[in-house]
C-alpha positions as MATLAB code, in Angstrom:
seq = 'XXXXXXXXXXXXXXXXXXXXXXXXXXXXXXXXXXXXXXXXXXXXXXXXXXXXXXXXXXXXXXXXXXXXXXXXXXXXXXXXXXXXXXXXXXXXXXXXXXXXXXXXXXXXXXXXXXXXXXXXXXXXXXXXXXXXXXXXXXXXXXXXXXXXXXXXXXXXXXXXXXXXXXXXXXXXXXXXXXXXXXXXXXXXXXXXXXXXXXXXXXXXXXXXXXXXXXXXXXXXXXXXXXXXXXXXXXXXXXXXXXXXXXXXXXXXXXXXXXXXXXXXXXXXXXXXXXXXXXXXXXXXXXXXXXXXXXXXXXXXXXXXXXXXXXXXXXXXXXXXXXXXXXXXXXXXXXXXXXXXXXXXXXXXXXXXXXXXXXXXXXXXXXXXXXXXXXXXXXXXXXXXXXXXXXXXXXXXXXXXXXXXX';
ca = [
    -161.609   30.942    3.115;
    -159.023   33.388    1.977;
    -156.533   32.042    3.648;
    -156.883   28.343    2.330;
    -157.272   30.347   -0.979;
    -153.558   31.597   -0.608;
    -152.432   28.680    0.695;
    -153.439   27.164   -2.556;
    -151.766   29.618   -4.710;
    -148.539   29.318   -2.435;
    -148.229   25.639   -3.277;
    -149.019   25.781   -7.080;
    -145.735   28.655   -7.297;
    -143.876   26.141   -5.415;
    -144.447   23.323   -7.693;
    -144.008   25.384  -10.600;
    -140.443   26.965   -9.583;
    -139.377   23.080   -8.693;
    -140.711   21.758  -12.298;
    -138.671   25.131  -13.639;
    -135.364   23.813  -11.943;
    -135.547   20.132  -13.284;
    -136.066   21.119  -17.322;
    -132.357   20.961  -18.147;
    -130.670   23.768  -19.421;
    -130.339   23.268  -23.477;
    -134.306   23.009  -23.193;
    -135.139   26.306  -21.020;
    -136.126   29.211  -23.758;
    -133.730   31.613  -23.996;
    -134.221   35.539  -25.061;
    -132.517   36.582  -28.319;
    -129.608   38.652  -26.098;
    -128.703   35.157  -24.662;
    -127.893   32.840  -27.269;
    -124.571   31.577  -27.675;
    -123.571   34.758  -25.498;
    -124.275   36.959  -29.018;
    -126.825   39.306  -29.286;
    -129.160   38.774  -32.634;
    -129.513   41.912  -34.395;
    -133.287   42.306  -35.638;
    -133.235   41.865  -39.620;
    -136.425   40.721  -40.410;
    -135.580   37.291  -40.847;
    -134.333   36.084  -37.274;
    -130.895   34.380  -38.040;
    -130.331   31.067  -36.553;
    -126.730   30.265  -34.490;
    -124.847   27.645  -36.709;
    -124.558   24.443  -34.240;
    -120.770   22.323  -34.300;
    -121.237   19.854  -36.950;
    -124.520   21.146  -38.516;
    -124.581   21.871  -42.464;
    -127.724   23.593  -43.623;
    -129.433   21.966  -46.669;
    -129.035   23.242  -49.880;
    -132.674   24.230  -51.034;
    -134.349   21.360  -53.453;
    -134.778   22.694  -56.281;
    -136.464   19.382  -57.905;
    -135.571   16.992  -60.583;
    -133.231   18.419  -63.597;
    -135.492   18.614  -67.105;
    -134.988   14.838  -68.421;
    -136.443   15.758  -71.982;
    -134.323   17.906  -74.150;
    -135.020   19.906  -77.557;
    -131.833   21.555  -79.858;
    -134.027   24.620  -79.612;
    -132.461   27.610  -81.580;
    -135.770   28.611  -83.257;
    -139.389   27.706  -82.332;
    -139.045   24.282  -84.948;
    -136.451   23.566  -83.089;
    -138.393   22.818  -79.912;
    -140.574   20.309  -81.205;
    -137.346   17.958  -81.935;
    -135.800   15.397  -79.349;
    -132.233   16.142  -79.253;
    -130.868   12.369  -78.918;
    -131.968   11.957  -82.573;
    -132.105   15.647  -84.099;
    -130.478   15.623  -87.433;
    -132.057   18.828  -89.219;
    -135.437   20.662  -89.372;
    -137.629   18.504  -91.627;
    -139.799   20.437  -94.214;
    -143.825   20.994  -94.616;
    -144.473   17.486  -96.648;
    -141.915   15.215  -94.545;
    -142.757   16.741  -91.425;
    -146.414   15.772  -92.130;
    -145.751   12.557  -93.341;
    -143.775   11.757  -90.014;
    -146.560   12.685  -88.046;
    -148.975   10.975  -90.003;
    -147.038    7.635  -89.525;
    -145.943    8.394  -85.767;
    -149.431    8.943  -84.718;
    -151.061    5.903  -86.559;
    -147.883    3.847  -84.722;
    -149.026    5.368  -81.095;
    -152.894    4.745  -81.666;
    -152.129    1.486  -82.577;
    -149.328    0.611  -79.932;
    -151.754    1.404  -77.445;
    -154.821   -0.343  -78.761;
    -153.184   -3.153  -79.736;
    -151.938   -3.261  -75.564;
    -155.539   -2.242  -74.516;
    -153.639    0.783  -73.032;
    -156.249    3.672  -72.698;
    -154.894    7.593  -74.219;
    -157.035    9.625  -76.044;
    -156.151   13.137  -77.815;
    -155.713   16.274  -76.198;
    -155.723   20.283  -77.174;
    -154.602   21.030  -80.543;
    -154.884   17.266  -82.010;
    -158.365   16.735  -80.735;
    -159.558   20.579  -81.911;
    -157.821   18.684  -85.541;
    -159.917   15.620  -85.266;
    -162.849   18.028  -84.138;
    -162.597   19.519  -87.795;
    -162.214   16.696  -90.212;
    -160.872   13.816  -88.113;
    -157.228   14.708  -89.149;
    -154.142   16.847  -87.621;
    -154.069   20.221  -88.099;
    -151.271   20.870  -90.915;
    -149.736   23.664  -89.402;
    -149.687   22.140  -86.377;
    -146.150   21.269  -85.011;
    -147.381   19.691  -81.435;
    -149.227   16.215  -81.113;
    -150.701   16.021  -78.120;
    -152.146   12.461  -75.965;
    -153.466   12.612  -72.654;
    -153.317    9.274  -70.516;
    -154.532    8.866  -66.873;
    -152.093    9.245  -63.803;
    -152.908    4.989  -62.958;
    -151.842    4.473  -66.786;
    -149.359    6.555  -66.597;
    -147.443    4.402  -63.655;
    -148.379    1.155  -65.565;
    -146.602    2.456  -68.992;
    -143.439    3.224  -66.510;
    -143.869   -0.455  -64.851;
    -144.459   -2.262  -68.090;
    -143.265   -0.590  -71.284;
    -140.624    2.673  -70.412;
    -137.719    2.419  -73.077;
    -140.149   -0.060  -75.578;
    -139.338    0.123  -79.006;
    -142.173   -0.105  -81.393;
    -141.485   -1.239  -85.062;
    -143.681   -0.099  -86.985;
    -144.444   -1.135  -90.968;
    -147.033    1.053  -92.710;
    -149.632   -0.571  -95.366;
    -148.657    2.385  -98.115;
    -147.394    1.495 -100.832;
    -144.446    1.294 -101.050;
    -144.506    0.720  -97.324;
    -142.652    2.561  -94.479;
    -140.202    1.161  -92.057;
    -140.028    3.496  -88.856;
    -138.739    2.462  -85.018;
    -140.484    4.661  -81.923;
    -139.353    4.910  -78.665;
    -141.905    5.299  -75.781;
    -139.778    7.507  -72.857;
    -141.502    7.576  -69.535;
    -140.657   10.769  -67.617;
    -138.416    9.734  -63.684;
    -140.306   12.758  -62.744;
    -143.753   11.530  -63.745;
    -144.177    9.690  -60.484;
    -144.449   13.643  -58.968;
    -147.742   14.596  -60.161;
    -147.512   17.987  -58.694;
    -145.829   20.696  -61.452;
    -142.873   21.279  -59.120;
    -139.774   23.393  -60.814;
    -141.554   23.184  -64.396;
    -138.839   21.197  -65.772;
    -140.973   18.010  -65.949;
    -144.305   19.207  -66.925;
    -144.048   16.598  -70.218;
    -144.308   13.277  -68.502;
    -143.769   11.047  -71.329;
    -142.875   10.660  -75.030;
    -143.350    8.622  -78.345;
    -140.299    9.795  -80.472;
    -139.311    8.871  -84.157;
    -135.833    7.672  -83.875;
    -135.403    8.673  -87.615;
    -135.551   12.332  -86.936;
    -136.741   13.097  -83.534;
    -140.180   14.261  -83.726;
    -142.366   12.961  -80.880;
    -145.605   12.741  -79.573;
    -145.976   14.561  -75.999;
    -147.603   12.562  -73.581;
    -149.379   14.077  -70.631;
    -150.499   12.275  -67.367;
    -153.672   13.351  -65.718;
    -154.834   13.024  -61.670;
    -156.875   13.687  -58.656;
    -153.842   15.727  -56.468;
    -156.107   16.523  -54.410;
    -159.439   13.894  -54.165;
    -159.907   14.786  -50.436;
    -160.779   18.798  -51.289;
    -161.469   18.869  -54.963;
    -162.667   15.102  -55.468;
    -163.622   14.693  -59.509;
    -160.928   17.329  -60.918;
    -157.991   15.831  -62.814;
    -155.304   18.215  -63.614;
    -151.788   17.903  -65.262;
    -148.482   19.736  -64.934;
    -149.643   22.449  -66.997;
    -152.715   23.644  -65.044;
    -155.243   22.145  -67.316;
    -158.236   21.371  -65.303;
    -160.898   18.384  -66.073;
    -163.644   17.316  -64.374;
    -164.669   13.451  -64.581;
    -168.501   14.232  -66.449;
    -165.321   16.363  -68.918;
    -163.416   13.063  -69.767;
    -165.838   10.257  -69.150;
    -167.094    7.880  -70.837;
    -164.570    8.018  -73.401;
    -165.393    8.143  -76.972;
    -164.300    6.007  -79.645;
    -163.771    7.308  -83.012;
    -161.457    7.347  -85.960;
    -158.274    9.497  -86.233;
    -156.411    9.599  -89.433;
    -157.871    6.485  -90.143;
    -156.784    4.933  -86.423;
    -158.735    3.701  -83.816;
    -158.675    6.546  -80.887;
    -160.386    7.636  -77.924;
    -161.302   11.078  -77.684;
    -162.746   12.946  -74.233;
    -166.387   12.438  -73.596;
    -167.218   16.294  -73.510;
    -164.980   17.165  -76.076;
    -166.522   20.463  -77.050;
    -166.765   21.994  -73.988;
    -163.220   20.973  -73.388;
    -162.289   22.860  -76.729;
    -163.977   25.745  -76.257;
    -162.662   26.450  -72.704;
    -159.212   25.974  -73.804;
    -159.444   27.687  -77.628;
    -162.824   29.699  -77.552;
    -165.744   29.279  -79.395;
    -164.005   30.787  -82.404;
    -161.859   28.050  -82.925;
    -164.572   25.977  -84.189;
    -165.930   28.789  -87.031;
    -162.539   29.804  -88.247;
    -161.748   29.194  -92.056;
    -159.071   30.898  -92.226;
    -155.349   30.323  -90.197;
    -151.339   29.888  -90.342;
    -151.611   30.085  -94.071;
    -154.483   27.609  -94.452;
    -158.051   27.512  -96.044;
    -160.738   25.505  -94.935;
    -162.281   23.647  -97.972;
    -166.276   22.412  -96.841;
    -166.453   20.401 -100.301;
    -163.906   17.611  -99.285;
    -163.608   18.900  -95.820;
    -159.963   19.405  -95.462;
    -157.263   22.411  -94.584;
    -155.263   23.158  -97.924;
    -152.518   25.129  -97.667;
    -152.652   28.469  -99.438;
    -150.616   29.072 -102.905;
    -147.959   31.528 -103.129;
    -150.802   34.425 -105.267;
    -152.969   33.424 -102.255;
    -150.409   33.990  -99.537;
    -149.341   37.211 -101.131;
    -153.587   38.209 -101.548;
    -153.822   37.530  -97.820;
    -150.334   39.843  -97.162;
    -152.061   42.883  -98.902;
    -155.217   42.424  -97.552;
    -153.881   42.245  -94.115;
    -151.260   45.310  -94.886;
    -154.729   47.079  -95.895;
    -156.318   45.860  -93.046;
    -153.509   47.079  -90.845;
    -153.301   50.233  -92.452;
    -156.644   50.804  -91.715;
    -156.851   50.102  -88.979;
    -153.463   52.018  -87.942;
    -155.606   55.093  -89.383;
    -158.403   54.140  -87.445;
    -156.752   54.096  -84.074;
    -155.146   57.837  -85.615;
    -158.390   58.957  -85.671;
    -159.522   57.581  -82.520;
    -156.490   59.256  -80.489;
    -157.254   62.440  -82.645;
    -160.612   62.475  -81.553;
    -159.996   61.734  -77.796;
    -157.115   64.736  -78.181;
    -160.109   66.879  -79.782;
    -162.154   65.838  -76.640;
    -159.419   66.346  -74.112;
    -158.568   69.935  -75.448;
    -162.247   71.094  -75.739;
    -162.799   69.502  -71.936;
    -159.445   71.216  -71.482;
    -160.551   74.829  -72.951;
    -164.001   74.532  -70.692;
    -162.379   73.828  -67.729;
    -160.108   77.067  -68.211;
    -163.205   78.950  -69.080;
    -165.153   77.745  -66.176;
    -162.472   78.628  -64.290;
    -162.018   81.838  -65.463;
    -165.658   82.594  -65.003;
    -165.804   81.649  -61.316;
    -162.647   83.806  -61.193;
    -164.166   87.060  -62.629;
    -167.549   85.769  -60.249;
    -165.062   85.561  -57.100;
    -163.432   89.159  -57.935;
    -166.843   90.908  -58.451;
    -167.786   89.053  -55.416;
    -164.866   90.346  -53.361;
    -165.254   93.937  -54.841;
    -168.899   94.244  -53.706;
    -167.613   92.922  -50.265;
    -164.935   95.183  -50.219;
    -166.995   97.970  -51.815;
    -169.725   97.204  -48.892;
    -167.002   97.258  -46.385;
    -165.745  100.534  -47.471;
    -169.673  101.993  -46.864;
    -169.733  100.899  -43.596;
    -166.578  102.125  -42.708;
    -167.356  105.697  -43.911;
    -170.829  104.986  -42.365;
    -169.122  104.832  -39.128;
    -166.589  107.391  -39.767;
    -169.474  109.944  -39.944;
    -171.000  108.753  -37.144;
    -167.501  108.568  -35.102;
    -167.169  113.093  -36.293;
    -170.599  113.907  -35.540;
    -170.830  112.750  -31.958;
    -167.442  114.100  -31.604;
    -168.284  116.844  -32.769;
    -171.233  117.096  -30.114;
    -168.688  116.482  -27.573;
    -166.740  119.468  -28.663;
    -170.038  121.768  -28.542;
    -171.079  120.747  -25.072;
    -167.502  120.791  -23.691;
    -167.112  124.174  -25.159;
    -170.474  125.039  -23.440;
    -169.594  123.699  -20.255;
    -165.875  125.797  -20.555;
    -168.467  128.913  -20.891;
    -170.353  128.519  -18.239;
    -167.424  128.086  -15.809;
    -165.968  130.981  -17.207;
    -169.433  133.007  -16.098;
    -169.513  131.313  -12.849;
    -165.545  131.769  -11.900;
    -166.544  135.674  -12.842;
    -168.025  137.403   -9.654;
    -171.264  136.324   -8.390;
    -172.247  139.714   -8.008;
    -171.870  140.851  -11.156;
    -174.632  138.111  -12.235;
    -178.238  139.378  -12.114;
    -180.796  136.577  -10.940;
    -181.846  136.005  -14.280;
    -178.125  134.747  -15.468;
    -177.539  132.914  -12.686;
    -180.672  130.893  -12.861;
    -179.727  130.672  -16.477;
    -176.263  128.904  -15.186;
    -178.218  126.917  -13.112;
    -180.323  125.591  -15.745;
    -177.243  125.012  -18.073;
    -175.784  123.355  -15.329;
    -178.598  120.786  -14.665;
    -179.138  120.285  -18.300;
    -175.487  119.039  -18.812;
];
């Protein structure tokens, strides 16, 4: 049986030093001394021989940013650059948006195209059905499927657009779909704004965000956007329809939870912001007057001051606290110092007894030695004298010393 067993083991080397010879020799594996004939020096990262002909690839570092602002202040970001002539003040600015998002409500119902307002527009329409009049950003959600259709069907539209005021206003939008939107992942961050409704008069615009399922096969029902805003499905749908600045819009099924995940529940029992009042008898935002302004500027220099004093105290009282935690940590310390010393004088001073303890005892039995070798000495010296000269009473004397000792 053994020997079949080697036998066995004989012919499976064979066959594999046969299969080793055929695999030709740009396939075998090769140690890192024996590439190209140059020894790799360990580095960390294990460098890889350039090949004749072979150009490594430059790393992709993703689609440029299509959408531009002039920037140069924080106004200046909320302006499209192609048609940027000038920061617009409080009362045109608002009267652009008012008009640019009554044209995008009705551009998209009119085309049965589903959008419906997002962050600080809906938290607006939340308060009085109306955009918040500090607010610079209009934000519109749309779904990724929408999204693709609006790129298919209506990129580069423009929208005419003829208010009902009197006397009535003339304005021309373009809607700008995104290249990039067709990546729904966030990629470099250049892209996250996938598309735009921009006033051609000025260059305001509407952002336009896409939302989708990246990843339905592990998080199935969570729609997310560039900008790591999660929603869940039971979040969004059914959609609502309502009334925005006197529009027909669609608004997110759950919009309160939505708003108070992304702005707290504060956001919804502030009166007071950016310079603004909240007025409950004709429910609207006024803005505040110049004696209010300059109310609110003491009040919050007082506040401020206060609370600058406040945090004086505070670190006045924790340096209080530290010293006194300070002062009975030295005096603990010096008490287990004067504890150690007595307790290393009573050792010492017990030390010291014992010692003279044993001194004594050391002299007196030397001492006794002394006697009884000076006895012994006088003895010998009686003995060494003649014998004869000893009555029998001394010498049995002698004898008894002796046989004492």
């Amino acid at each position: 049986m053994r020997f079949i067993q080697t036998i066995i083991i004989f012919i499976t080397f064979l066959c594999f030093l046969i299969d080793a010879a055929t695999i030709p020799e740009e396939h075998r594996r090769r140690s890192p001394d024996d590439i190209n004939g140059k020894r790799l020096e360990p580095r960390g990262k294990v460098r890889r021989p350039k090949m004749p002909g072979h150009k490594r690839k430059k790393r992709d570092e993703g689609m440029p940013k299509y959408f531009h602002e002039p920037g140069g202040s924080q106004l200046g970001n909320h302006y499209d650059t192609r048609y940027y002539h000038g920061i617009q003040d409080y009362a045109d600015r608002k009267d652009t948006q008012l008009h640019m998002l009554r044209a995008y409500l009705t551009f998209f119902h009119e085309n049965r195209l589903e959008s419906w307002l997002a962050h600080g527009t809906l938290l607006g329409w939340w308060w009085n059905g109306k955009m918040l009049p500090w607010d610079w950003d209009i934000d519109t959600q749309v779904s990724g499927s929408t999204l693709k259709y609006l790129a298919e069907q209506y990129n580069h539209t423009h929208y005419d657009y003829v208010s009902q005021s009197d006397p009535p206003v003339k304005r021309t939008y373009l809607l700008d779909i995104n290249p990039a939107s067709v990546e729904r992942e966030r990629g470099n961050g250049n892209n996250i704004i996938d598309a735009r409704w921009i006033d051609t008069t000025n260059g305001l615009y509407i952002d336009i965000t896409g939302l989708s399922e990246t990843h339905p096969e592990d998080q199935p029902g969570v729609w997310v956007c560039k900008n790591y805003h999660r929603y869940h499905t039971t979040d969004l749908y059914p959609m609502r329809e309502t009334m925005y600045e006197g529009v027909i819009s669609k608004v997110p099924y759950a919009y309160d939870r939505i708003l108070t995940q992304e702005y707290g529940e504060r956001s919804l029992a502030l009166t007071d912001y950016q310079g603004h009042r909240w007025d409950p008898v004709i429910k609207e935002w006024l803005q505040k007057s110049e004696e209010e302004l300059e109310e609110d500027r003491k009040e919050q220099e007082a506040a401020d001051k206060m609370k600058e004093e406040q945090e004086k105290r505070r670190k006045a009282k924790e340096e209080a606290a530290k010293g006194k935690e300070e002062a009975e940590r030295e005096q603990k310390a010096q008490e287990q110092e004067r504890k150690d010393k007595e307790k290393a004088e009573k050792e010492k001073e017990k030390a010291d007894k014992k010692a003279e303890v044993q001194r004594l005892k050391d002299q007196q039995r030397l001492m006794r030695d002394n006697i009884k070798k000076k006895k012994e000495q006088q003895l010998k010296t009686l003995v060494s004298n003649s014998d004869t000269n000893v009555n029998p009473q001394d010498k049995a004397k002698v004898e008894v010393g002796k046989a004492r000792s």
